[in-house]
CSV table of C-alpha atoms and ligand atoms in Angstrom, one decimal:
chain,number,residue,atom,x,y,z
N,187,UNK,CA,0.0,0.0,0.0
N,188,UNK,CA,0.9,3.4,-1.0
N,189,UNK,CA,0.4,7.0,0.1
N,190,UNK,CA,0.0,9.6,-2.3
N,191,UNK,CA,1.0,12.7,-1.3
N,192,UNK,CA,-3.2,14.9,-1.6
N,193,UNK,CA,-2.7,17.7,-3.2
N,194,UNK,CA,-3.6,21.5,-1.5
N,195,UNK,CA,-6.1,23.4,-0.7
N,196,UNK,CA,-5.3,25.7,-3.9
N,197,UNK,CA,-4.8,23.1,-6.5
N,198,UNK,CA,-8.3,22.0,-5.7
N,199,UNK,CA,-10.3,25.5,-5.7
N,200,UNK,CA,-8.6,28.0,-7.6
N,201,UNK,CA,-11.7,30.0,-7.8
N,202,UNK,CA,-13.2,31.3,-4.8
N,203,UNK,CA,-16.3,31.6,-4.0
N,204,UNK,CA,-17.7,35.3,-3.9
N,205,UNK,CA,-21.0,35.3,-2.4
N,206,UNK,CA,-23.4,33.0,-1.4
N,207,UNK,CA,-25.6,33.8,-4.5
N,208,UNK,CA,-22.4,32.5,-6.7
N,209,UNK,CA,-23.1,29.2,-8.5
N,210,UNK,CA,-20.8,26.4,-8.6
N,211,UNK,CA,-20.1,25.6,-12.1
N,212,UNK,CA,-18.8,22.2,-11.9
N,213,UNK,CA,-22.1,20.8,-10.9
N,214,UNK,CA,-24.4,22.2,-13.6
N,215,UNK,CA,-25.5,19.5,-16.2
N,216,UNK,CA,-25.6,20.9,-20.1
N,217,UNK,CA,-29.3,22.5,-19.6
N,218,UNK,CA,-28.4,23.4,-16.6
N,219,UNK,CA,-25.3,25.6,-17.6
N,220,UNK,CA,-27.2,27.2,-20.5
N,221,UNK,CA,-30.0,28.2,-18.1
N,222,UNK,CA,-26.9,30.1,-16.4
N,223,UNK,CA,-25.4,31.4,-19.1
N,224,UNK,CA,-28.8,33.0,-20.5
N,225,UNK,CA,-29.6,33.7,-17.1
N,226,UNK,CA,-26.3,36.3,-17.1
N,227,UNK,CA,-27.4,37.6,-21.1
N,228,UNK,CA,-24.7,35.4,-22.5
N,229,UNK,CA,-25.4,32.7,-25.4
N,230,UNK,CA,-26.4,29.0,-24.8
N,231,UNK,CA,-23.0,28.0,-26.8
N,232,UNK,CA,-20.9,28.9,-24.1
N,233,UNK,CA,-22.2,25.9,-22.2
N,234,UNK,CA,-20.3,23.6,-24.3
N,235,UNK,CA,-17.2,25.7,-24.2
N,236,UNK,CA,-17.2,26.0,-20.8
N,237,UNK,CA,-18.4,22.4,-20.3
N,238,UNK,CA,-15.3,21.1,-22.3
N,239,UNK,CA,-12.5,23.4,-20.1
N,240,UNK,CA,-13.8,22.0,-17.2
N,241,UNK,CA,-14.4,18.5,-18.1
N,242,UNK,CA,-12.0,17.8,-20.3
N,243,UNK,CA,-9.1,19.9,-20.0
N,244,UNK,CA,-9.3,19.8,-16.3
N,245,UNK,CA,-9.3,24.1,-16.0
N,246,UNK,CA,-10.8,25.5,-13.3
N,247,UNK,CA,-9.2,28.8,-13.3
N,248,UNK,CA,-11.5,31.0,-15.9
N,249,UNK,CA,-8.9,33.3,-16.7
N,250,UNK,CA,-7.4,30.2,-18.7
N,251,UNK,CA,-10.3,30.2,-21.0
N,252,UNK,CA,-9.3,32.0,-23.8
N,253,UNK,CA,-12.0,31.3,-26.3
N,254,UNK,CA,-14.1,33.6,-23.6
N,255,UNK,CA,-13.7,37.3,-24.0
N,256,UNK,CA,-12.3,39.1,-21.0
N,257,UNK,CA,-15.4,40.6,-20.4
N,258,UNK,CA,-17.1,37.7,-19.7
N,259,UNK,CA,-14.0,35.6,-18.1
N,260,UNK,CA,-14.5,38.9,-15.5
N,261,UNK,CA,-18.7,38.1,-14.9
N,262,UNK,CA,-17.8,34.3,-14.6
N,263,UNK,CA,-15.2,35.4,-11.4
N,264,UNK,CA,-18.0,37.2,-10.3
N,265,UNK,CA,-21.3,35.2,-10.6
N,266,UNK,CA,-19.5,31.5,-10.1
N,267,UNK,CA,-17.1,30.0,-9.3
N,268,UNK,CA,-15.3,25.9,-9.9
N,269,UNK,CA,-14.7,23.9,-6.8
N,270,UNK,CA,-13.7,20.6,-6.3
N,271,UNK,CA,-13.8,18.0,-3.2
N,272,UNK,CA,-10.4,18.2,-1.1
N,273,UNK,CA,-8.2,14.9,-1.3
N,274,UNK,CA,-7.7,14.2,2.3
N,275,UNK,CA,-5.5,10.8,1.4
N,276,UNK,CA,-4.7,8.9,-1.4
N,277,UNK,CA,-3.9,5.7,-1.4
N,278,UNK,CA,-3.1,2.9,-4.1
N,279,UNK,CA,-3.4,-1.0,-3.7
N,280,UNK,CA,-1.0,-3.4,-4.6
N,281,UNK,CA,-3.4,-4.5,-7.0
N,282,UNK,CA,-3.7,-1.1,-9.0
N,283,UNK,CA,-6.8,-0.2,-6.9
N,284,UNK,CA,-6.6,3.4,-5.7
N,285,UNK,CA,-8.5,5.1,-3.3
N,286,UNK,CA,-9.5,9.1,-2.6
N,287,UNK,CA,-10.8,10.0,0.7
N,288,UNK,CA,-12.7,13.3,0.2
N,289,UNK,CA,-13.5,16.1,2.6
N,290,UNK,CA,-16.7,17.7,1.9
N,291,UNK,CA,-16.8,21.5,2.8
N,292,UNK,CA,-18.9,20.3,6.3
N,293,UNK,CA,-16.1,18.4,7.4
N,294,UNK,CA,-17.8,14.7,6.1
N,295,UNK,CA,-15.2,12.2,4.6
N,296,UNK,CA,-16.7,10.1,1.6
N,297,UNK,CA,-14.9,8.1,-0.7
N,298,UNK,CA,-14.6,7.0,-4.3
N,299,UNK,CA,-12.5,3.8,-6.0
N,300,UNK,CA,-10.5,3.4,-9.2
N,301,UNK,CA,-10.3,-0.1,-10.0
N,302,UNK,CA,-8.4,-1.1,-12.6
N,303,UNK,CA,-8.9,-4.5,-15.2
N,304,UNK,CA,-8.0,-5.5,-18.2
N,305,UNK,CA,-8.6,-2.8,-20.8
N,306,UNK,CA,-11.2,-0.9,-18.9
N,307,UNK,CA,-11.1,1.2,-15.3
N,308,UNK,CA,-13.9,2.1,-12.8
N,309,UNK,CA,-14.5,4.5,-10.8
N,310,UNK,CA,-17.1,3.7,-7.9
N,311,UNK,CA,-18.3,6.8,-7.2
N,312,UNK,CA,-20.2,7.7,-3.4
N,313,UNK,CA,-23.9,9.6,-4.2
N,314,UNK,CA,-24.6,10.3,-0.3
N,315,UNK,CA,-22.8,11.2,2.8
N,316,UNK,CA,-23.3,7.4,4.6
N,317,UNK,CA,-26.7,5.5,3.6
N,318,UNK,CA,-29.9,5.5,5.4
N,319,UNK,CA,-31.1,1.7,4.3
N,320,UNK,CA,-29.1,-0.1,7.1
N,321,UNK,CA,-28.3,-3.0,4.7
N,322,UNK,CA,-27.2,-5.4,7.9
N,323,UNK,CA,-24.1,-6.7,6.0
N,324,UNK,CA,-22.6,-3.6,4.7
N,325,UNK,CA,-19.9,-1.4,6.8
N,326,UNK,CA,-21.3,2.3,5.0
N,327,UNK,CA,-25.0,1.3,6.5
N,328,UNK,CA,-23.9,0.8,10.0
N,329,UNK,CA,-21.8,4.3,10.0
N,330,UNK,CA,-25.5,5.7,9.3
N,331,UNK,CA,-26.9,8.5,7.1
N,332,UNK,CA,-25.9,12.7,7.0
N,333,UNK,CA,-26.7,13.9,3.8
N,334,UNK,CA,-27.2,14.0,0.0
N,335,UNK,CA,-24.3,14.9,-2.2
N,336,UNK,CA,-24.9,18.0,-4.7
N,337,UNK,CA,-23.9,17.2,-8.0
N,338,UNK,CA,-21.1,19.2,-8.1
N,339,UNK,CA,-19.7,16.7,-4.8
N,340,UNK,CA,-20.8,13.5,-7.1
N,341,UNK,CA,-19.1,15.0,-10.5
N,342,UNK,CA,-15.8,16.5,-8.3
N,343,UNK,CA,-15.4,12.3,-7.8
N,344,UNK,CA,-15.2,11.7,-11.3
N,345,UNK,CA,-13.1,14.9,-12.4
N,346,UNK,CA,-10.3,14.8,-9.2
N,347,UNK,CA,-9.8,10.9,-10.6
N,348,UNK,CA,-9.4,11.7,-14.0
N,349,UNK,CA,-6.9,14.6,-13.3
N,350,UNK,CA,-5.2,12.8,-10.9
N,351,UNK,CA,-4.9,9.3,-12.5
N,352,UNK,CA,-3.8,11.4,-15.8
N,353,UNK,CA,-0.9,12.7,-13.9
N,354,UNK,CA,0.3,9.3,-13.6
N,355,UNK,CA,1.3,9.5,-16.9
N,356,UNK,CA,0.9,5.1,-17.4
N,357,UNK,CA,-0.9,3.5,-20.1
N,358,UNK,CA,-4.4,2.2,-18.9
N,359,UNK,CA,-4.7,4.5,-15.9
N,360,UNK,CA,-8.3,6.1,-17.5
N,361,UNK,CA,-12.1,6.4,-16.6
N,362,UNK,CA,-14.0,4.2,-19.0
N,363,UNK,CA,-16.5,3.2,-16.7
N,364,UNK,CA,-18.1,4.7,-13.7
N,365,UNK,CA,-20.8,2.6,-11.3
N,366,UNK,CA,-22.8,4.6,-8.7
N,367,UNK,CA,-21.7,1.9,-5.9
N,368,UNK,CA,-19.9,3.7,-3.7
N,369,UNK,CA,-21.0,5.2,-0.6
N,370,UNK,CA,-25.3,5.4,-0.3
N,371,UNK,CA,-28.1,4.9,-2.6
N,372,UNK,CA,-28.1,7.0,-5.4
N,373,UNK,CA,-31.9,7.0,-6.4
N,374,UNK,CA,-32.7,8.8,-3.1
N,375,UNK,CA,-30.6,11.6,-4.3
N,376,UNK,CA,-32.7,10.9,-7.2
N,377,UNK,CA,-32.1,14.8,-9.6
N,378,UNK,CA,-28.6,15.4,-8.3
N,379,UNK,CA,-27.6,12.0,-9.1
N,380,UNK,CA,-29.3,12.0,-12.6
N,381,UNK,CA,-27.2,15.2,-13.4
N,382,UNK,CA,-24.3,14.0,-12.2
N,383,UNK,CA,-25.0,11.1,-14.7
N,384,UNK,CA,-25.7,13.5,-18.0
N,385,UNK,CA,-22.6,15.2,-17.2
N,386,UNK,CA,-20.6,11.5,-17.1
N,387,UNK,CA,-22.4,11.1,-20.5
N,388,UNK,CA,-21.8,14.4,-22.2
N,389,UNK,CA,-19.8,14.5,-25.4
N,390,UNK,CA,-18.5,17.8,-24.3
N,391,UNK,CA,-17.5,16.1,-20.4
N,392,UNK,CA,-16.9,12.7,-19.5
N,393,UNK,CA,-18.3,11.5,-23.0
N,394,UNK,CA,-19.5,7.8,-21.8
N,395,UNK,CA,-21.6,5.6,-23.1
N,396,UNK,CA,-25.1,4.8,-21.6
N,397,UNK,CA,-23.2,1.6,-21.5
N,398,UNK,CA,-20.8,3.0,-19.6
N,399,UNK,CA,-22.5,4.3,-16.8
N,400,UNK,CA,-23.9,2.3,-13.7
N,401,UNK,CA,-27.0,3.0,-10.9
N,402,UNK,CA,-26.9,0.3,-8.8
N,403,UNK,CA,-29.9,0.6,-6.1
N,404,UNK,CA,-30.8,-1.6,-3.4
N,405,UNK,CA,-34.3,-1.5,-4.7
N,406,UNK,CA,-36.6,2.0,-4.2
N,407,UNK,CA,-38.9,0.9,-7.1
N,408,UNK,CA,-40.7,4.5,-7.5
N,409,UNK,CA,-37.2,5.4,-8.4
N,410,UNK,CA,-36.9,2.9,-10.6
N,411,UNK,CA,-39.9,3.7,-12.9
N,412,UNK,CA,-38.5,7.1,-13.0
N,413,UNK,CA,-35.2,6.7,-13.9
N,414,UNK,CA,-36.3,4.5,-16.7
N,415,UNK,CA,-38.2,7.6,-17.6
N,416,UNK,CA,-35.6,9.7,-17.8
N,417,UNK,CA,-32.7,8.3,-19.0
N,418,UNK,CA,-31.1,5.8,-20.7
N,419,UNK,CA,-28.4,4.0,-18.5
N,420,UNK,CA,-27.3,0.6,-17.3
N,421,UNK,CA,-28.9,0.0,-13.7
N,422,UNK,CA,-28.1,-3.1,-11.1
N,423,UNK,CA,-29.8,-4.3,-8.3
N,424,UNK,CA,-28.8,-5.3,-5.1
N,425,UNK,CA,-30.7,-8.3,-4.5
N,426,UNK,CA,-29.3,-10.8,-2.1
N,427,UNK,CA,-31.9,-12.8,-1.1
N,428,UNK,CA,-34.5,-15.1,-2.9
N,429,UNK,CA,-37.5,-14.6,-1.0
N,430,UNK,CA,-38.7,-12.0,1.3
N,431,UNK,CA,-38.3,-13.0,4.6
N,432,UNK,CA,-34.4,-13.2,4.4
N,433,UNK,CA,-34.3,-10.0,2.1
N,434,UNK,CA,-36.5,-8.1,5.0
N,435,UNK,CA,-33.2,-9.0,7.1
N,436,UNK,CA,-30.4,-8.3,4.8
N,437,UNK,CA,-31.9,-5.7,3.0
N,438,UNK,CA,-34.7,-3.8,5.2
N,439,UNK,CA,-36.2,-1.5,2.4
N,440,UNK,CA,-37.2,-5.0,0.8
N,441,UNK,CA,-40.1,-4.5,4.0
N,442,UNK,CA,-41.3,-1.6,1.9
N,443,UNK,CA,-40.9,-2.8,-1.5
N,444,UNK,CA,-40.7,-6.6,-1.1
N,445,UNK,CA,-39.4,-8.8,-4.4
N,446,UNK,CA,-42.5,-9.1,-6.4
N,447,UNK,CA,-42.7,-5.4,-6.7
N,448,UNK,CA,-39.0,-4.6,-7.2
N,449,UNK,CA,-39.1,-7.6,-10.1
N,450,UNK,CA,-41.8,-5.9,-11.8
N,451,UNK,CA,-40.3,-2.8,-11.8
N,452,UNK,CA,-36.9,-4.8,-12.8
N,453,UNK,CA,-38.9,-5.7,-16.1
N,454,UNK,CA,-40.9,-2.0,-16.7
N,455,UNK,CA,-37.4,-0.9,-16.5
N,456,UNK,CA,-35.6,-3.0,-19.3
N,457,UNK,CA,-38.9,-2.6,-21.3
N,458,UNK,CA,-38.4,1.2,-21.5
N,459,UNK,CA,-35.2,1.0,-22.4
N,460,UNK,CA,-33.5,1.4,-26.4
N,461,UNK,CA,-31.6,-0.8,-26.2
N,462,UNK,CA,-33.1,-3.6,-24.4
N,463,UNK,CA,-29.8,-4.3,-22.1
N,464,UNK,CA,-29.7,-6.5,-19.1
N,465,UNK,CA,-29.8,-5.4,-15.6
N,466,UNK,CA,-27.0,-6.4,-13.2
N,467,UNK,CA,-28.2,-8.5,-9.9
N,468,UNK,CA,-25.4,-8.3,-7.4
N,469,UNK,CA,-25.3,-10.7,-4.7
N,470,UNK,CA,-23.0,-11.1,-1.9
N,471,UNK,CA,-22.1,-14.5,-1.0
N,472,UNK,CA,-22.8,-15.3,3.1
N,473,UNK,CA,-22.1,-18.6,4.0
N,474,UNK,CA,-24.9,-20.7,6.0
N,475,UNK,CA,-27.3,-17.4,5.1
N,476,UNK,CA,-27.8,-17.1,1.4
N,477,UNK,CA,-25.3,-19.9,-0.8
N,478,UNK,CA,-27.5,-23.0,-1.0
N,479,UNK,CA,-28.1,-25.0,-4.1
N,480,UNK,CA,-31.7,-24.4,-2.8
N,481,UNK,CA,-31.1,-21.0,-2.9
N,482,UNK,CA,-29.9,-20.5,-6.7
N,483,UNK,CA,-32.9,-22.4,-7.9
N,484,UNK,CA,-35.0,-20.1,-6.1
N,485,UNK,CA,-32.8,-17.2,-8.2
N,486,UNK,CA,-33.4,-18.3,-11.4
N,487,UNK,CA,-37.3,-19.1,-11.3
N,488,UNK,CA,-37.3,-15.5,-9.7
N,489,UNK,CA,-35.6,-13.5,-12.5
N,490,UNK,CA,-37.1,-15.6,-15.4
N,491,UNK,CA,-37.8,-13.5,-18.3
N,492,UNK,CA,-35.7,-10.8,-17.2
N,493,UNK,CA,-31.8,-10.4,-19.1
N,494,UNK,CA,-29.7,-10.5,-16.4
N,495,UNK,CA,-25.9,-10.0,-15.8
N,496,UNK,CA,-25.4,-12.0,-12.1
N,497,UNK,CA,-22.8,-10.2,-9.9
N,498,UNK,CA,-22.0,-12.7,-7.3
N,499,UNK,CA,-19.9,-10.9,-4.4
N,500,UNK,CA,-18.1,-13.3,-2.2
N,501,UNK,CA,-18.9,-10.6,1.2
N,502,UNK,CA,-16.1,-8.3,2.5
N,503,UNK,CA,-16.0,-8.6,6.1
N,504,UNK,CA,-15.7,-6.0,8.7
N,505,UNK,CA,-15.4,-6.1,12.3
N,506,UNK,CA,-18.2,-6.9,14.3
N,507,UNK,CA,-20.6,-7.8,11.1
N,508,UNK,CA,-21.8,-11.0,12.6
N,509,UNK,CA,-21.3,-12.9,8.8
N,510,UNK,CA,-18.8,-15.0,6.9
N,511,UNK,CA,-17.5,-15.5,2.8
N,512,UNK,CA,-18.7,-18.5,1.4
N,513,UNK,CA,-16.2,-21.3,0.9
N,514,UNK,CA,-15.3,-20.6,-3.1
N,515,UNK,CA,-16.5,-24.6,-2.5
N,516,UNK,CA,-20.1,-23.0,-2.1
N,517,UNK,CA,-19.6,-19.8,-4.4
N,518,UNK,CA,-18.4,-22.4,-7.6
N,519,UNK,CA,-21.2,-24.6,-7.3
N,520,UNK,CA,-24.0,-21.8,-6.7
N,521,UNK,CA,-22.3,-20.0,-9.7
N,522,UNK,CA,-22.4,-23.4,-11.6
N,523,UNK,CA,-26.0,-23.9,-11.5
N,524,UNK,CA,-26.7,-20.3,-12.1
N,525,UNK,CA,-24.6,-21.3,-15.4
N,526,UNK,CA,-26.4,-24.7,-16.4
N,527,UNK,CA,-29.6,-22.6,-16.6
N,528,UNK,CA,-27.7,-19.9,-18.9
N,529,UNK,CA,-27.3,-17.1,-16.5
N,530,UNK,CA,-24.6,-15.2,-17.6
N,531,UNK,CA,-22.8,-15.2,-13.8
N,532,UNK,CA,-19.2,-13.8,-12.8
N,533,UNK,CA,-17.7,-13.7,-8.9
N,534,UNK,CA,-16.4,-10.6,-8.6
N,535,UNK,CA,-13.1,-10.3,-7.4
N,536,UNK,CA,-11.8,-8.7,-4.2
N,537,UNK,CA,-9.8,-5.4,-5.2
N,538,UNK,CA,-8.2,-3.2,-3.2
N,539,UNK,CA,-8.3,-5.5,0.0
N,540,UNK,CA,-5.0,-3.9,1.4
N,541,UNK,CA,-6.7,-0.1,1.4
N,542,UNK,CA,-10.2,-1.1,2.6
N,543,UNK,CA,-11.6,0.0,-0.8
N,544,UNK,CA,-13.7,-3.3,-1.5
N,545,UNK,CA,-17.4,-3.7,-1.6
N,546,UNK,CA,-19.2,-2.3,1.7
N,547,UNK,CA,-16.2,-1.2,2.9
N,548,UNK,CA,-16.4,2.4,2.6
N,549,UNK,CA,-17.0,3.8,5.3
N,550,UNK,CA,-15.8,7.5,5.0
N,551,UNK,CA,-15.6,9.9,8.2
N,552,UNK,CA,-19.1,11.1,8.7
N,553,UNK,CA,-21.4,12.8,11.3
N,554,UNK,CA,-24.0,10.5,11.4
N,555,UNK,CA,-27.6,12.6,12.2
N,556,UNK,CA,-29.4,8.6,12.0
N,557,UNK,CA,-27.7,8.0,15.4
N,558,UNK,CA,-27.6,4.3,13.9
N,559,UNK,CA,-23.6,4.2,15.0
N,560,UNK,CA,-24.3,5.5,18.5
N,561,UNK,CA,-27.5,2.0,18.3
N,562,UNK,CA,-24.3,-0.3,16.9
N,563,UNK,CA,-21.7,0.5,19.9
N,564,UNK,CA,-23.9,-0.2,22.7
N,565,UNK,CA,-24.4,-4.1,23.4
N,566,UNK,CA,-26.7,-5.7,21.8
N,567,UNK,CA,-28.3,-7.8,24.6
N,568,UNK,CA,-30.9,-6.2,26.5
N,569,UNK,CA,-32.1,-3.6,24.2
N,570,UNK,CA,-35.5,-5.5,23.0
T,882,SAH,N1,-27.1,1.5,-2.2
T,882,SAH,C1,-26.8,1.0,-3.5
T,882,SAH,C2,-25.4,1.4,-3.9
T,882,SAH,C3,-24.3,0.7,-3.1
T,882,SAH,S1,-23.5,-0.4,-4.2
T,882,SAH,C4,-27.0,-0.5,-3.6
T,882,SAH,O1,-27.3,-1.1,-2.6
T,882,SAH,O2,-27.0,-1.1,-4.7
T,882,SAH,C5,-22.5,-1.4,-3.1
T,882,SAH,C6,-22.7,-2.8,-3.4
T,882,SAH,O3,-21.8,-3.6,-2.5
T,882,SAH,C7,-24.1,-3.3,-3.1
T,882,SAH,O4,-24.5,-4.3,-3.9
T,882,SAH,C8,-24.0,-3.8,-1.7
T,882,SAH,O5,-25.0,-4.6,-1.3
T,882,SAH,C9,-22.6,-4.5,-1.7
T,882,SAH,N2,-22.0,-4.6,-0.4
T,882,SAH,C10,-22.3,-3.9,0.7
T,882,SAH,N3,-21.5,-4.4,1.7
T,882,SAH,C11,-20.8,-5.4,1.3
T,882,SAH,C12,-19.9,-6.3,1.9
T,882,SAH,N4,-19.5,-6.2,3.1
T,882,SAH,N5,-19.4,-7.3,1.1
T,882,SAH,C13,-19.7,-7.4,-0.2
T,882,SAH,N6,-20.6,-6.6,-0.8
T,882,SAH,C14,-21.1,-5.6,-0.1
């Protein structure tokens, strides 16, 4: 494991902010930035101008835009401003994983991953300060829940990676995927996390395919329906458990939208869509709980009909979790029988062990207002 040396304060916000009124820049998507720039008399081109310095040549300093005249590189200073996330460490896995913690301007810590493979890298990007859906085997649910993240905090992930992982300078050290798995669930920050998305997609930003670009939700099927509404993106599913009573446990918002209802919304979703892709089931691997031959049968019938990508997660423990990996005994015989009944099924490997930066592992610094982590450290016996 290695510590990168985070960069400063000024290399991070070379604009500062002005007044409170004063709009951050890096967090408007394309209609959004030609609303602002109509809204100071300017044209709607500039948005793609101004989209392209930011995005793509990494310039946050609008004196540096020189297709702008002065006159208007002088309003920008005064009406907006570009700020990013601090890096508050830096660290890169043996492996190739590397990991940024981020301070947020309230003093929050969240995270986001770069995980390299062969000929693609992903950055797992956090949409919320913690998670409020106390998922009982995942590390992020038990520090509890603070706050959304604006667009600008979700998109600052995406452009402090790409600037920092450019000045590496070594081949295959690029963005050309991003998954919204990182810390909380992203379609309860529903309109900041769909910007944040457009932005990834832009031609004149981030320029990814729909393809490209992953929502993974642990199942808020309102959300769902709307997201298939408005755009056009891959989505995955955290599903975990075949029926409801275990999924009530392992994953409590299946008590308020239990698995019929999230697999009907799994099949409005792929209907909507252009091109009818597959979702992504992820399912973490907890021995005695969930990894029965019984249990993989009961997968299959369930998602019958729908094209599925299964994500099998052998679990990342953390201290005081209560659960255990499967043997890979159990995960290569429930992966088989997904197989024989031709699910298209991969294990996903553990990356970035050494730095913590593995599935459910993120845990960030935050002020939890849930009061969950203050429920976790007293003892469990005697609280019924
Ligand atoms: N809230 C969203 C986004 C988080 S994605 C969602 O639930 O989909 C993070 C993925 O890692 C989810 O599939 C989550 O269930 C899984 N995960 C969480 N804790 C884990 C752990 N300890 N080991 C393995 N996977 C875990």
């Amino acid at each position: 494991m290695n510590t990168i040396q985070p960069q400063t304060e000024d290399q991070a916000t070379v604009q500062v902010k002005i007044d409170s009124s004063a709009t951050n820049l890096l967090g408007l998507d394309r209609t959004g930035l030609e609303e602002f720039f109509e809204s100071i008399g300017e044209k709607k081109f500039r948005a793609t101008q101004v989209m392209k310095w930011i995005h793509q040549l990494g310039v946050v300093d609008f004196q540096e835009m020189n297709n702008l005249s002065k006159g208007l590189r002088n309003r920008l200073v005064e009406s907006s401003y570009i700020q990013n996330l601090q890096v508050s460490e830096d660290l890169l896995s043996n492996d190739g994983t590397r990991k940024w913690l981020l301070k947020l301007p309230d003093g929050n810590v969240i995270e986001a991953v770069f995980i390299p493979e062969d000929g693609r890298g992903t950055l797992c990007v956090s949409s919320q300060v913690g998670c409020a859906l106390d998922c009982s085997f995942c590390s992020t649910g038990r520090q509890g829940f603070n706050r959304n993240l604006t667009t600008a905090e979700i998109i600052s992930q995406v452009w402090l990676a790409s600037q920092l992982l450019d000045e590496e300078k070594k081949p295959g050290r690029k963005i050309t995927n991003v998954v919204m798995m990182g810390m909380g669930e992203p379609l309860l920050n529903f309109n900041n996390v769909v910007a944040a998305v457009r932005i990834m997609m832009d031609d004149f930003a981030y320029g990814l395919s729909k393809r490209r670009v992953t929502v993974s939700t642990a199942g808020v099927v309102p959300a769902m329906d709307r997201l298939g509404d408005v755009i056009d993106m891959r989505l995955a599913v955290s599903l975990h458990a075949t029926n409801d009573e275990l999924r009530n446990e392992l994953v409590p918002v299946n008590k308020k939208y239990p698995l019929k209802e999230l697999m009907a919304a799994c099949r409005r979703f792929i209907d909507k869509q252009n091109s009818r892709s597959r979702i992504t089931f992820e399912y973490v691997m907890l021995e005695g709980i969930n990894d029965r031959p019984e249990h993989a049968r009961e997968l299959i019938k369930l998602l019958e009909g729908i094209p599925t990508l299964m994500n099998l997660i052998p679990f990342n423990p953390f201290e005081g979790s209560g659960y255990r990996t499967s043997s890979n005994n159990a995960i290569s015989r429930f992966r088989q029988i997904l197989q024989d009944s031709g699910m298209t099924t991969v294990v996903r490997k553990t990356r970035g062990d050494d730095i913590d930066a593995a599935c459910g592992q993120l845990a960030g610094k935050i002020e939890d207002k849930s009061r969950r982590h203050r429920r976790f450290a007293e003892p469990r016996f005697g609280m019924e």
